[in-house]
Amino acid sequence: MMDRDLVRRLAAEFTGTAFLLAGVVGSGIMAQRLSSDPGLQLLQNALATAAVLVAIILALGPVSGAHLNPAVTLADWAFGGLSAREAAGYVASQVAGGIAGVVAANLMFDLPAVEIATTSRSGAHLWGAEAVATLGLLLVIFGIVRSGRSDVVAFAVGGYIAAAYYFTSSTSFANPAVTVARMLSDTFTGIAPASVLPFLAAQLAGTLAAIGLIRLLYPTM
């Protein structure tokens, strides 16, 4: 049976990822309803996502580390921060939480609870962007943590994601749980099921590259 501390951490990962996806998808829907300008829609979505990330990480970081992302969990496991059992629990909680967050966002805007996305996001340029976005996100997180500045990681992550919405052609999903969950909302932020597996593969590639780079840059930490 799981110990109470692990249950608490898994609950935090579920809750945090649910709010993250509610923020991503909900702000995308609201942006579409407020404006017909794609640039303004993207700006609203980026700022809302960055803000909710900062708030969630500050609130739940002391409980579970606020990974909210299987890529972060995989890297933490590779560095010895989590056991395989803990990492598997984190990932399952993140995926389940992401799905719950999308369902909540859909319902809040009077849409079907689940509506399969039709937005195709396919192409080598997008897959490359996802690898770069994921590598950069992990470098920001672990670079800050390993250099002893964990108190600013929430703001750095929020800032990075807000910027990566614009400097990557994929708008920086950079998170397998987010990618899977966004398949369930046919809105501004959706991704068609056929586009999901290549995105996941690109994110995995970015994660593995980040693990190697972090080990090179911070060899004794």
CSV table of C-alpha atoms in Angstrom, one decimal:
chain,number,residue,atom,x,y,z
A,1,MET,CA,0.0,0.0,0.0
A,2,MET,CA,1.1,3.5,-0.7
A,3,ASP,CA,2.4,5.5,2.3
A,4,ARG,CA,0.5,8.7,3.3
A,5,ASP,CA,3.2,11.0,2.1
A,6,LEU,CA,3.2,9.6,-1.4
A,7,VAL,CA,-0.6,9.8,-1.6
A,8,ARG,CA,-0.3,13.5,-0.6
A,9,ARG,CA,2.3,14.1,-3.3
A,10,LEU,CA,0.3,12.3,-6.0
A,11,ALA,CA,-2.8,14.3,-5.0
A,12,ALA,CA,-0.8,17.5,-5.5
A,13,GLU,CA,0.4,16.4,-8.9
A,14,PHE,CA,-3.1,15.5,-10.0
A,15,THR,CA,-4.5,18.8,-8.7
A,16,GLY,CA,-1.8,21.0,-10.0
A,17,THR,CA,-1.9,19.4,-13.5
A,18,ALA,CA,-5.7,19.7,-13.5
A,19,PHE,CA,-5.5,23.4,-12.8
A,20,LEU,CA,-2.7,23.9,-15.4
A,21,LEU,CA,-4.8,22.3,-18.1
A,22,ALA,CA,-7.9,24.2,-17.0
A,23,GLY,CA,-5.8,27.4,-17.3
A,24,VAL,CA,-4.4,26.4,-20.7
A,25,VAL,CA,-7.7,25.3,-22.3
A,26,GLY,CA,-10.0,27.7,-20.5
A,27,SER,CA,-7.9,30.7,-21.4
A,28,GLY,CA,-7.7,29.5,-25.0
A,29,ILE,CA,-11.5,29.3,-25.2
A,30,MET,CA,-12.0,32.7,-23.6
A,31,ALA,CA,-9.4,34.2,-25.9
A,32,GLN,CA,-11.3,32.9,-28.9
A,33,ARG,CA,-14.5,34.4,-27.6
A,34,LEU,CA,-13.0,37.8,-26.8
A,35,SER,CA,-11.1,38.3,-30.0
A,36,SER,CA,-10.9,37.2,-33.7
A,37,ASP,CA,-7.2,38.2,-33.9
A,38,PRO,CA,-5.0,35.0,-33.7
A,39,GLY,CA,-2.1,37.1,-32.4
A,40,LEU,CA,-4.1,38.5,-29.6
A,41,GLN,CA,-5.6,35.1,-28.8
A,42,LEU,CA,-2.1,33.6,-28.5
A,43,LEU,CA,-0.9,36.5,-26.2
A,44,GLN,CA,-3.9,36.0,-23.9
A,45,ASN,CA,-3.4,32.3,-23.8
A,46,ALA,CA,0.4,32.6,-23.1
A,47,LEU,CA,0.0,35.2,-20.3
A,48,ALA,CA,-2.8,33.1,-18.6
A,49,THR,CA,-0.8,29.9,-18.9
A,50,ALA,CA,2.4,31.6,-17.5
A,51,ALA,CA,0.4,33.1,-14.6
A,52,VAL,CA,-1.3,29.9,-13.6
A,53,LEU,CA,2.0,28.0,-13.7
A,54,VAL,CA,3.6,30.5,-11.3
A,55,ALA,CA,0.7,30.3,-8.9
A,56,ILE,CA,0.5,26.5,-9.0
A,57,ILE,CA,4.2,25.9,-8.6
A,58,LEU,CA,4.3,28.3,-5.6
A,59,ALA,CA,1.4,26.6,-4.0
A,60,LEU,CA,2.2,22.9,-4.6
A,61,GLY,CA,6.0,23.0,-4.9
A,62,PRO,CA,6.4,22.4,-1.2
A,63,VAL,CA,4.2,19.3,-1.4
A,64,SER,CA,5.3,17.4,-4.5
A,65,GLY,CA,7.9,19.6,-6.2
A,66,ALA,CA,5.1,20.6,-8.6
A,67,HIS,CA,6.4,18.6,-11.6
A,68,LEU,CA,3.1,18.8,-13.4
A,69,ASN,CA,4.9,17.2,-16.3
A,70,PRO,CA,6.1,13.6,-17.1
A,71,ALA,CA,9.2,15.0,-18.7
A,72,VAL,CA,10.2,16.7,-15.4
A,73,THR,CA,9.4,13.5,-13.5
A,74,LEU,CA,11.5,11.4,-15.9
A,75,ALA,CA,14.4,13.7,-15.5
A,76,ASP,CA,14.1,13.7,-11.7
A,77,TRP,CA,14.0,9.9,-11.7
A,78,ALA,CA,17.1,9.8,-13.9
A,79,PHE,CA,18.9,12.0,-11.4
A,80,GLY,CA,17.9,9.9,-8.5
A,81,GLY,CA,15.3,12.2,-7.0
A,82,LEU,CA,12.4,9.7,-7.3
A,83,SER,CA,12.1,5.9,-7.3
A,84,ALA,CA,10.6,4.2,-10.3
A,85,ARG,CA,7.5,3.5,-8.3
A,86,GLU,CA,7.1,7.2,-7.3
A,87,ALA,CA,7.8,8.3,-10.9
A,88,ALA,CA,5.2,6.0,-12.3
A,89,GLY,CA,2.7,7.4,-9.7
A,90,TYR,CA,3.6,10.9,-10.6
A,91,VAL,CA,3.1,10.4,-14.3
A,92,ALA,CA,-0.3,8.6,-13.9
A,93,SER,CA,-1.5,11.4,-11.6
A,94,GLN,CA,-0.3,14.1,-14.1
A,95,VAL,CA,-2.1,12.4,-17.0
A,96,ALA,CA,-5.3,11.9,-15.0
A,97,GLY,CA,-5.2,15.4,-13.7
A,98,GLY,CA,-4.6,16.9,-17.1
A,99,ILE,CA,-7.7,15.1,-18.5
A,100,ALA,CA,-9.8,16.3,-15.5
A,101,GLY,CA,-8.6,19.8,-16.1
A,102,VAL,CA,-9.6,19.7,-19.8
A,103,VAL,CA,-13.0,18.3,-18.9
A,104,ALA,CA,-13.5,21.0,-16.3
A,105,ALA,CA,-12.5,23.7,-18.8
A,106,ASN,CA,-14.9,22.4,-21.5
A,107,LEU,CA,-17.8,22.3,-19.0
A,108,MET,CA,-17.1,25.8,-17.6
A,109,PHE,CA,-17.6,27.2,-21.1
A,110,ASP,CA,-20.7,25.1,-21.8
A,111,LEU,CA,-19.0,22.8,-24.2
A,112,PRO,CA,-19.2,18.9,-24.3
A,113,ALA,CA,-17.1,17.4,-21.5
A,114,VAL,CA,-15.0,15.6,-24.0
A,115,GLU,CA,-14.7,16.7,-27.6
A,116,ILE,CA,-11.9,15.2,-29.7
A,117,ALA,CA,-9.7,17.8,-31.2
A,118,THR,CA,-9.4,18.2,-35.0
A,119,THR,CA,-6.5,20.7,-35.1
A,120,SER,CA,-3.6,18.9,-37.0
A,121,ARG,CA,-0.2,19.8,-35.7
A,122,SER,CA,2.1,17.8,-37.9
A,123,GLY,CA,5.5,18.4,-39.5
A,124,ALA,CA,9.2,18.1,-38.8
A,125,HIS,CA,9.4,21.8,-37.9
A,126,LEU,CA,6.8,21.3,-35.1
A,127,TRP,CA,8.5,18.1,-33.8
A,128,GLY,CA,11.8,19.9,-33.7
A,129,ALA,CA,10.2,22.8,-31.9
A,130,GLU,CA,8.8,20.4,-29.3
A,131,ALA,CA,12.2,18.9,-28.7
A,132,VAL,CA,13.8,22.3,-28.3
A,133,ALA,CA,10.9,23.6,-26.0
A,134,THR,CA,11.2,20.5,-23.7
A,135,LEU,CA,15.0,20.7,-23.5
A,136,GLY,CA,14.9,24.4,-22.6
A,137,LEU,CA,12.2,23.9,-20.0
A,138,LEU,CA,14.1,21.2,-18.2
A,139,LEU,CA,17.3,23.2,-18.4
A,140,VAL,CA,15.6,26.1,-16.8
A,141,ILE,CA,14.1,24.0,-14.0
A,142,PHE,CA,17.1,21.8,-13.1
A,143,GLY,CA,19.6,24.5,-13.8
A,144,ILE,CA,17.9,26.8,-11.2
A,145,VAL,CA,17.3,24.0,-8.7
A,146,ARG,CA,20.8,22.6,-9.0
A,147,SER,CA,22.4,26.0,-8.5
A,148,GLY,CA,20.5,26.5,-5.2
A,149,ARG,CA,17.9,29.0,-6.4
A,150,SER,CA,14.7,27.0,-6.0
A,151,ASP,CA,12.8,30.0,-4.6
A,152,VAL,CA,12.7,31.6,-8.1
A,153,VAL,CA,11.9,28.5,-10.2
A,154,ALA,CA,8.2,29.3,-10.4
A,155,PHE,CA,8.8,32.7,-12.0
A,156,ALA,CA,11.5,31.3,-14.3
A,157,VAL,CA,9.2,28.5,-15.5
A,158,GLY,CA,6.3,31.0,-16.1
A,159,GLY,CA,8.6,33.3,-18.0
A,160,TYR,CA,10.1,30.6,-20.1
A,161,ILE,CA,6.7,29.2,-21.1
A,162,ALA,CA,5.3,32.6,-22.0
A,163,ALA,CA,8.3,33.2,-24.2
A,164,ALA,CA,8.3,29.7,-25.7
A,165,TYR,CA,4.7,30.2,-26.8
A,166,TYR,CA,6.2,32.7,-29.3
A,167,PHE,CA,9.7,31.5,-30.1
A,168,THR,CA,8.7,27.9,-31.0
A,169,SER,CA,6.5,27.0,-34.0
A,170,SER,CA,4.6,24.5,-31.9
A,171,THR,CA,3.7,27.0,-29.2
A,172,SER,CA,5.6,24.9,-26.7
A,173,PHE,CA,3.5,22.1,-25.3
A,174,ALA,CA,6.7,20.7,-23.8
A,175,ASN,CA,4.7,18.3,-21.6
A,176,PRO,CA,3.4,14.8,-22.5
A,177,ALA,CA,0.4,15.1,-20.0
A,178,VAL,CA,-0.6,18.4,-21.5
A,179,THR,CA,-0.3,16.9,-25.0
A,180,VAL,CA,-2.5,14.0,-24.3
A,181,ALA,CA,-5.1,16.0,-22.4
A,182,ARG,CA,-5.4,18.7,-25.1
A,183,MET,CA,-6.5,16.0,-27.5
A,184,LEU,CA,-9.9,16.1,-25.7
A,185,SER,CA,-10.9,19.7,-26.5
A,186,ASP,CA,-11.7,20.8,-30.0
A,187,THR,CA,-10.9,24.4,-29.4
A,188,PHE,CA,-8.0,26.9,-29.9
A,189,THR,CA,-5.6,24.8,-27.9
A,190,GLY,CA,-6.5,21.3,-29.1
A,191,ILE,CA,-4.3,18.8,-30.9
A,192,ALA,CA,-5.7,16.0,-33.2
A,193,PRO,CA,-5.1,12.5,-32.0
A,194,ALA,CA,-3.0,11.7,-35.1
A,195,SER,CA,-0.6,14.5,-34.0
A,196,VAL,CA,-0.1,13.3,-30.5
A,197,LEU,CA,2.4,10.4,-30.8
A,198,PRO,CA,5.0,12.4,-32.8
A,199,PHE,CA,4.7,15.2,-30.3
A,200,LEU,CA,5.4,12.7,-27.5
A,201,ALA,CA,8.4,11.3,-29.3
A,202,ALA,CA,9.8,14.8,-29.8
A,203,GLN,CA,9.3,15.6,-26.1
A,204,LEU,CA,11.0,12.4,-25.1
A,205,ALA,CA,14.0,13.2,-27.4
A,206,GLY,CA,14.2,16.7,-25.8
A,207,THR,CA,14.0,15.2,-22.3
A,208,LEU,CA,16.9,12.8,-23.0
A,209,ALA,CA,19.0,15.5,-24.5
A,210,ALA,CA,18.3,17.7,-21.5
A,211,ILE,CA,19.3,15.0,-19.1
A,212,GLY,CA,22.7,14.7,-20.8
A,213,LEU,CA,23.2,18.5,-21.0
A,214,ILE,CA,22.3,19.0,-17.3
A,215,ARG,CA,24.7,16.3,-16.3
A,216,LEU,CA,27.4,18.0,-18.3
A,217,LEU,CA,26.7,21.5,-17.0
A,218,TYR,CA,26.1,20.5,-13.3
A,219,PRO,CA,28.3,17.4,-12.8
A,220,THR,CA,28.6,17.6,-9.0
A,221,MET,CA,25.1,18.6,-8.1
